[in-house]
mmCIF file of C-alpha atoms and ligand atoms in Angstrom:
data_model
loop_
_atom_site.group_PDB
_atom_site.id
_atom_site.type_symbol
_atom_site.label_atom_id
_atom_site.label_comp_id
_atom_site.label_asym_id
_atom_site.label_seq_id
_atom_site.Cartn_x
_atom_site.Cartn_y
_atom_site.Cartn_z
ATOM 1 C CA UNK A 1 -59.855 52.318 164.892
ATOM 2 C CA UNK A 2 -62.254 54.887 166.341
ATOM 3 C CA UNK A 3 -62.719 55.530 170.033
ATOM 4 C CA UNK A 4 -66.199 56.912 170.792
ATOM 5 C CA UNK A 5 -66.440 58.024 167.139
ATOM 6 C CA UNK A 6 -63.133 59.920 167.105
ATOM 7 C CA UNK A 7 -59.580 58.873 166.375
ATOM 8 C CA UNK A 8 -57.510 58.364 169.538
ATOM 9 C CA UNK A 9 -54.312 60.438 169.738
ATOM 10 C CA UNK A 10 -52.319 57.355 170.693
ATOM 11 C CA UNK A 11 -52.778 53.604 170.682
ATOM 12 C CA UNK A 12 -50.809 51.834 173.403
ATOM 13 C CA UNK A 13 -49.972 48.223 172.545
ATOM 14 C CA UNK A 14 -49.189 45.397 174.899
ATOM 15 C CA UNK A 15 -46.498 43.062 173.477
ATOM 16 C CA UNK A 16 -46.750 39.406 174.545
ATOM 17 C CA UNK A 17 -49.803 37.753 173.054
ATOM 18 C CA UNK A 18 -50.942 41.007 171.464
ATOM 19 C CA UNK A 19 -48.338 41.772 168.785
ATOM 20 C CA UNK A 20 -47.492 38.060 168.428
ATOM 21 C CA UNK A 21 -48.182 34.724 170.130
ATOM 22 C CA UNK A 22 -44.862 35.104 171.929
ATOM 23 C CA UNK A 23 -45.885 33.089 174.967
ATOM 24 C CA UNK A 24 -46.657 29.813 173.188
ATOM 25 C CA UNK A 25 -44.109 30.084 170.379
ATOM 26 C CA UNK A 26 -41.305 31.801 172.289
ATOM 27 C CA UNK A 27 -41.301 32.141 176.074
ATOM 28 C CA UNK A 28 -42.693 28.663 176.912
ATOM 29 C CA UNK A 29 -40.261 26.958 174.516
ATOM 30 C CA UNK A 30 -37.382 28.995 175.978
ATOM 31 C CA UNK A 31 -38.334 28.258 179.598
ATOM 32 C CA UNK A 32 -38.411 24.493 179.002
ATOM 33 C CA UNK A 33 -35.133 24.564 177.062
ATOM 34 C CA UNK A 34 -33.434 26.436 179.899
ATOM 35 C CA UNK A 35 -34.831 24.126 182.584
ATOM 36 C CA UNK A 36 -33.140 21.228 180.752
ATOM 37 C CA UNK A 37 -29.902 23.145 180.211
ATOM 38 C CA UNK A 38 -29.638 24.157 183.869
ATOM 39 C CA UNK A 39 -30.900 20.876 185.354
ATOM 40 C CA UNK A 40 -33.942 22.481 186.899
ATOM 41 C CA UNK A 41 -36.386 19.557 187.270
ATOM 42 C CA UNK A 42 -39.386 21.212 185.641
ATOM 43 C CA UNK A 43 -41.202 20.798 182.304
ATOM 44 C CA UNK A 44 -44.138 23.108 181.761
ATOM 45 C CA UNK A 45 -47.055 21.887 179.650
ATOM 46 C CA UNK A 46 -49.423 24.134 177.758
ATOM 47 C CA UNK A 47 -51.974 23.731 180.576
ATOM 48 C CA UNK A 48 -49.379 24.565 183.246
ATOM 49 C CA UNK A 49 -48.374 27.657 181.303
ATOM 50 C CA UNK A 50 -51.934 28.858 180.859
ATOM 51 C CA UNK A 51 -52.280 28.793 184.652
ATOM 52 C CA UNK A 52 -48.824 30.318 185.158
ATOM 53 C CA UNK A 53 -49.640 33.248 182.878
ATOM 54 C CA UNK A 54 -51.902 34.585 185.609
ATOM 55 C CA UNK A 55 -48.580 35.832 187.012
ATOM 56 C CA UNK A 56 -46.973 38.582 184.965
ATOM 57 C CA UNK A 57 -43.190 38.505 184.567
ATOM 58 C CA UNK A 58 -41.028 35.496 183.806
ATOM 59 C CA UNK A 59 -39.030 35.474 187.047
ATOM 60 C CA UNK A 60 -42.139 36.035 189.131
ATOM 61 C CA UNK A 61 -43.785 33.141 187.223
ATOM 62 C CA UNK A 62 -40.960 30.737 188.104
ATOM 63 C CA UNK A 63 -41.156 31.765 191.765
ATOM 64 C CA UNK A 64 -44.905 31.122 191.843
ATOM 65 C CA UNK A 65 -44.298 27.670 190.323
ATOM 66 C CA UNK A 66 -41.602 26.826 192.897
ATOM 67 C CA UNK A 67 -43.960 27.836 195.685
ATOM 68 C CA UNK A 68 -46.836 25.891 194.130
ATOM 69 C CA UNK A 69 -44.653 22.733 194.002
ATOM 70 C CA UNK A 70 -43.376 23.254 197.545
ATOM 71 C CA UNK A 71 -39.794 23.640 196.212
ATOM 72 C CA UNK A 72 -39.001 26.482 198.563
ATOM 73 C CA UNK A 73 -35.227 26.046 198.052
ATOM 74 C CA UNK A 74 -35.687 28.142 194.870
ATOM 75 C CA UNK A 75 -36.977 31.111 196.830
ATOM 76 C CA UNK A 76 -33.828 32.045 198.735
ATOM 77 C CA UNK A 77 -30.042 31.961 198.629
ATOM 78 C CA UNK A 78 -28.380 29.837 195.956
ATOM 79 C CA UNK A 79 -31.709 28.515 194.684
ATOM 80 C CA UNK A 80 -33.010 32.038 194.101
ATOM 81 C CA UNK A 81 -29.805 32.859 192.193
ATOM 82 C CA UNK A 82 -30.389 29.784 190.010
ATOM 83 C CA UNK A 83 -33.814 31.130 189.063
ATOM 84 C CA UNK A 84 -32.318 34.536 188.275
ATOM 85 C CA UNK A 85 -29.735 32.857 186.006
ATOM 86 C CA UNK A 86 -32.501 30.803 184.411
ATOM 87 C CA UNK A 87 -34.508 33.945 183.730
ATOM 88 C CA UNK A 88 -31.572 35.732 182.077
ATOM 89 C CA UNK A 89 -30.855 32.680 179.929
ATOM 90 C CA UNK A 90 -34.553 32.273 179.085
ATOM 91 C CA UNK A 91 -34.613 35.773 177.643
ATOM 92 C CA UNK A 92 -31.421 35.084 175.643
ATOM 93 C CA UNK A 93 -32.924 31.879 174.208
ATOM 94 C CA UNK A 94 -36.201 33.731 173.557
ATOM 95 C CA UNK A 95 -34.377 36.440 171.567
ATOM 96 C CA UNK A 96 -32.596 33.752 169.522
ATOM 97 C CA UNK A 97 -35.910 31.997 168.765
ATOM 98 C CA UNK A 98 -37.414 35.305 167.667
ATOM 99 C CA UNK A 99 -34.389 36.091 165.452
ATOM 100 C CA UNK A 100 -34.714 32.624 163.899
ATOM 101 C CA UNK A 101 -38.333 33.357 162.931
ATOM 102 C CA UNK A 102 -40.102 31.124 165.479
ATOM 103 C CA UNK A 103 -42.506 33.943 166.334
ATOM 104 C CA UNK A 104 -44.641 35.729 163.732
ATOM 105 C CA UNK A 105 -46.718 38.905 164.077
ATOM 106 C CA UNK A 106 -50.389 38.167 164.710
ATOM 107 C CA UNK A 107 -52.389 38.197 161.463
ATOM 108 C CA UNK A 108 -53.414 41.755 160.596
ATOM 109 C CA UNK A 109 -51.442 43.508 163.337
ATOM 110 C CA UNK A 110 -48.914 45.070 160.947
ATOM 111 C CA UNK A 111 -51.694 46.499 158.740
ATOM 112 C CA UNK A 112 -53.541 47.674 161.884
ATOM 113 C CA UNK A 113 -50.497 49.691 163.030
ATOM 114 C CA UNK A 114 -49.808 50.965 159.508
ATOM 115 C CA UNK A 115 -53.381 52.279 159.226
ATOM 116 C CA UNK A 116 -53.048 54.089 162.559
ATOM 117 C CA UNK A 117 -49.790 55.699 161.442
ATOM 118 C CA UNK A 118 -51.343 56.813 158.131
ATOM 119 C CA UNK A 119 -54.114 58.459 160.153
ATOM 120 C CA UNK A 120 -51.562 60.350 162.249
ATOM 121 C CA UNK A 121 -52.163 58.300 165.407
ATOM 122 C CA UNK A 122 -49.142 57.746 167.675
ATOM 123 C CA UNK A 123 -48.162 54.140 168.271
ATOM 124 C CA UNK A 124 -46.569 53.278 171.603
ATOM 125 C CA UNK A 125 -45.818 50.162 173.612
ATOM 126 C CA UNK A 126 -46.807 49.479 177.224
ATOM 127 C CA UNK A 127 -45.543 46.100 178.345
ATOM 128 C CA UNK A 128 -44.098 44.563 181.464
ATOM 129 C CA UNK A 129 -41.893 42.152 179.541
ATOM 130 C CA UNK A 130 -38.131 42.843 179.569
ATOM 131 C CA UNK A 131 -36.942 45.526 177.124
ATOM 132 C CA UNK A 132 -34.655 43.098 175.268
ATOM 133 C CA UNK A 133 -37.641 40.854 174.515
ATOM 134 C CA UNK A 134 -39.554 43.722 172.933
ATOM 135 C CA UNK A 135 -36.513 44.905 170.978
ATOM 136 C CA UNK A 136 -35.905 41.410 169.576
ATOM 137 C CA UNK A 137 -39.565 41.133 168.543
ATOM 138 C CA UNK A 138 -39.600 44.591 166.955
ATOM 139 C CA UNK A 139 -36.427 43.862 164.967
ATOM 140 C CA UNK A 140 -37.646 40.501 163.667
ATOM 141 C CA UNK A 141 -41.382 41.042 163.228
ATOM 142 C CA UNK A 142 -42.196 44.741 162.740
ATOM 143 C CA UNK A 143 -39.144 46.603 161.380
ATOM 144 C CA UNK A 144 -38.948 44.394 158.259
ATOM 145 C CA UNK A 145 -42.513 45.528 157.378
ATOM 146 C CA UNK A 146 -41.501 49.186 157.623
ATOM 147 C CA UNK A 147 -43.130 49.897 161.008
ATOM 148 C CA UNK A 148 -41.082 52.676 162.654
ATOM 149 C CA UNK A 149 -40.043 52.315 166.301
ATOM 150 C CA UNK A 150 -42.855 53.244 168.700
ATOM 151 C CA UNK A 151 -42.803 56.813 169.991
ATOM 152 C CA UNK A 152 -42.432 55.358 173.497
ATOM 153 C CA UNK A 153 -41.884 51.863 174.887
ATOM 154 C CA UNK A 154 -42.495 51.346 178.591
ATOM 155 C CA UNK A 155 -41.066 47.955 179.587
ATOM 156 C CA UNK A 156 -40.715 45.781 182.682
ATOM 157 C CA UNK A 157 -37.502 47.469 183.858
ATOM 158 C CA UNK A 158 -39.266 50.855 183.939
ATOM 159 C CA UNK A 159 -41.779 49.921 186.615
ATOM 160 C CA UNK A 160 -41.797 48.744 190.198
ATOM 161 C CA UNK A 161 -45.130 46.973 189.849
ATOM 162 C CA UNK A 162 -46.039 44.905 186.780
ATOM 163 C CA UNK A 163 -49.512 44.505 185.274
ATOM 164 C CA UNK A 164 -52.300 44.326 186.492
ATOM 165 C CA UNK A 165 -50.940 47.364 188.334
ATOM 166 C CA UNK A 166 -51.581 50.485 186.216
ATOM 167 C CA UNK A 167 -48.048 51.883 186.773
ATOM 168 C CA UNK A 168 -46.816 51.144 183.222
ATOM 169 C CA UNK A 169 -49.866 52.846 181.681
ATOM 170 C CA UNK A 170 -49.684 55.814 184.057
ATOM 171 C CA UNK A 171 -46.021 56.298 183.143
ATOM 172 C CA UNK A 172 -46.891 56.180 179.441
ATOM 173 C CA UNK A 173 -49.605 58.837 179.866
ATOM 174 C CA UNK A 174 -47.194 61.054 181.793
ATOM 175 C CA UNK A 175 -44.368 60.679 179.275
ATOM 176 C CA UNK A 176 -46.616 61.187 176.247
ATOM 177 C CA UNK A 177 -48.342 64.137 177.940
ATOM 178 C CA UNK A 178 -51.753 62.649 177.156
ATOM 179 C CA UNK A 179 -55.017 62.272 179.045
ATOM 180 C CA UNK A 180 -56.466 58.732 179.406
ATOM 181 C CA UNK A 181 -59.408 59.705 177.177
ATOM 182 C CA UNK A 182 -56.936 60.482 174.324
ATOM 183 C CA UNK A 183 -55.708 56.898 174.279
ATOM 184 C CA UNK A 184 -56.754 53.376 173.444
ATOM 185 C CA UNK A 185 -54.925 50.370 174.906
ATOM 186 C CA UNK A 186 -54.717 47.074 173.023
ATOM 187 C CA UNK A 187 -54.362 43.988 175.204
ATOM 188 C CA UNK A 188 -54.885 40.235 174.953
ATOM 189 C CA UNK A 189 -55.194 39.271 178.603
ATOM 190 C CA UNK A 190 -57.244 40.056 181.732
ATOM 191 C CA UNK A 191 -54.197 41.417 183.628
ATOM 192 C CA UNK A 192 -53.483 43.889 180.830
ATOM 193 C CA UNK A 193 -57.127 44.914 180.599
ATOM 194 C CA UNK A 194 -57.191 45.540 184.360
ATOM 195 C CA UNK A 195 -54.014 47.631 184.164
ATOM 196 C CA UNK A 196 -55.357 49.807 181.342
ATOM 197 C CA UNK A 197 -58.753 50.279 183.017
ATOM 198 C CA UNK A 198 -57.135 51.150 186.356
ATOM 199 C CA UNK A 199 -55.276 53.920 184.495
ATOM 200 C CA UNK A 200 -58.613 55.124 183.065
ATOM 201 C CA UNK A 201 -57.789 54.049 179.494
ATOM 202 C CA UNK A 202 -60.304 52.361 177.171
ATOM 203 C CA UNK A 203 -59.099 48.933 176.121
ATOM 204 C CA UNK A 204 -59.585 46.894 172.982
ATOM 205 C CA UNK A 205 -59.025 43.208 173.760
ATOM 206 C CA UNK A 206 -57.749 41.001 170.947
ATOM 207 C CA UNK A 207 -57.870 37.600 172.621
ATOM 208 C CA UNK A 208 -54.808 35.371 172.283
ATOM 209 C CA UNK A 209 -54.401 31.626 172.489
ATOM 210 C CA UNK A 210 -54.018 31.328 176.285
ATOM 211 C CA UNK A 211 -56.693 33.891 177.095
ATOM 212 C CA UNK A 212 -59.879 32.792 175.413
ATOM 213 C CA UNK A 213 -62.014 32.899 178.552
ATOM 214 C CA UNK A 214 -61.525 36.352 180.053
ATOM 215 C CA UNK A 215 -62.938 37.906 182.269
ATOM 216 C CA UNK A 216 -63.255 40.937 180.000
ATOM 217 C CA UNK A 217 -65.194 43.283 182.323
ATOM 218 C CA UNK A 218 -64.811 46.895 181.272
ATOM 219 C CA UNK A 219 -63.359 46.155 177.802
ATOM 220 C CA UNK A 220 -64.167 48.695 175.087
ATOM 221 C CA UNK A 221 -64.453 45.848 172.595
ATOM 222 C CA UNK A 222 -63.398 42.183 172.512
ATOM 223 C CA UNK A 223 -62.193 40.649 169.252
ATOM 224 C CA UNK A 224 -60.535 37.411 168.241
ATOM 225 C CA UNK A 225 -58.306 38.887 165.581
ATOM 226 C CA UNK A 226 -56.930 42.122 164.108
ATOM 227 C CA UNK A 227 -58.514 41.080 160.812
ATOM 228 C CA UNK A 228 -62.123 41.486 161.983
HETATM 229 C C1 LIG B 301 -45.559 40.034 179.793
HETATM 230 C C2 LIG B 301 -45.134 38.946 180.627
HETATM 231 C C3 LIG B 301 -43.909 38.391 180.428
HETATM 232 C C4 LIG B 301 -43.324 37.533 179.388
HETATM 233 C C5 LIG B 301 -41.880 37.348 179.733
HETATM 234 O O1 LIG B 301 -46.408 40.838 180.505
HETATM 235 O O2 LIG B 301 -45.790 38.534 181.549
HETATM 236 O O3 LIG B 301 -43.918 37.491 181.487
HETATM 237 O O4 LIG B 301 -43.926 36.252 179.419
HETATM 238 O O5 LIG B 301 -41.298 38.460 180.206
HETATM 239 P P1 LIG B 301 -47.451 41.792 179.763
HETATM 240 P P2 LIG B 301 -40.037 38.454 181.190
HETATM 241 O O6 LIG B 301 -47.960 41.046 178.550
HETATM 242 O O7 LIG B 301 -48.550 41.950 180.754
HETATM 243 O O8 LIG B 301 -46.750 43.047 179.450
HETATM 244 O O9 LIG B 301 -39.540 37.049 181.294
HETATM 245 O O10 LIG B 301 -39.074 39.374 180.552
HETATM 246 O O11 LIG B 301 -40.515 38.950 182.518
#
């Protein structure tokens, strides 16, 4: 993948929706399972989740939903603790689903990373999902194909502000010792695109199932698949 006719020094990959359709096949299934297990009276549909994905971060997403439904008891005290427990359990269930093979790498993504590595390009991860979620996905979906661990993985726990804030990308640039023009970000969603652009990094968008519509202002290129 060339960036302005030259190879980038590093390609910085988002995780959810970009490496795999984790949201539809993993996180949404896990959220609904946990709501039942913990007697939280919510069931999220595909349409609900598409709207909810405007909010980055699983815990933040549940808080936005509680507010939206006027269930303010979930925003403080015991109710807030219930959501924190639900979030921890959601990530445990998510990791189990991933281990069981419920989530597959997006078609062509493994070959895309392999080609970069053969060309001497660094592969790194810039996500605001929890680190355990990325590690579970790497172990189940990328390591078996011989993809080595990324040189750097910035995850949700590493930042104070999640995407669309550029903090995760700025940290990656600092830790890799690279200039924004040396790098290409790969994202599937408008929040990720905004984060990369706000850090000055060119961004290839590979649209995922919940983000067909954009907006994609400022994208370097917009594709539907890693195969094209
Ligand atoms: C990823 C997310 C996450 C995952 C779940 O952000 O928004 O919400 O759905 O992650 P990005 P946690 O793709 O912008 O990196 O539940 O661990 O927060």
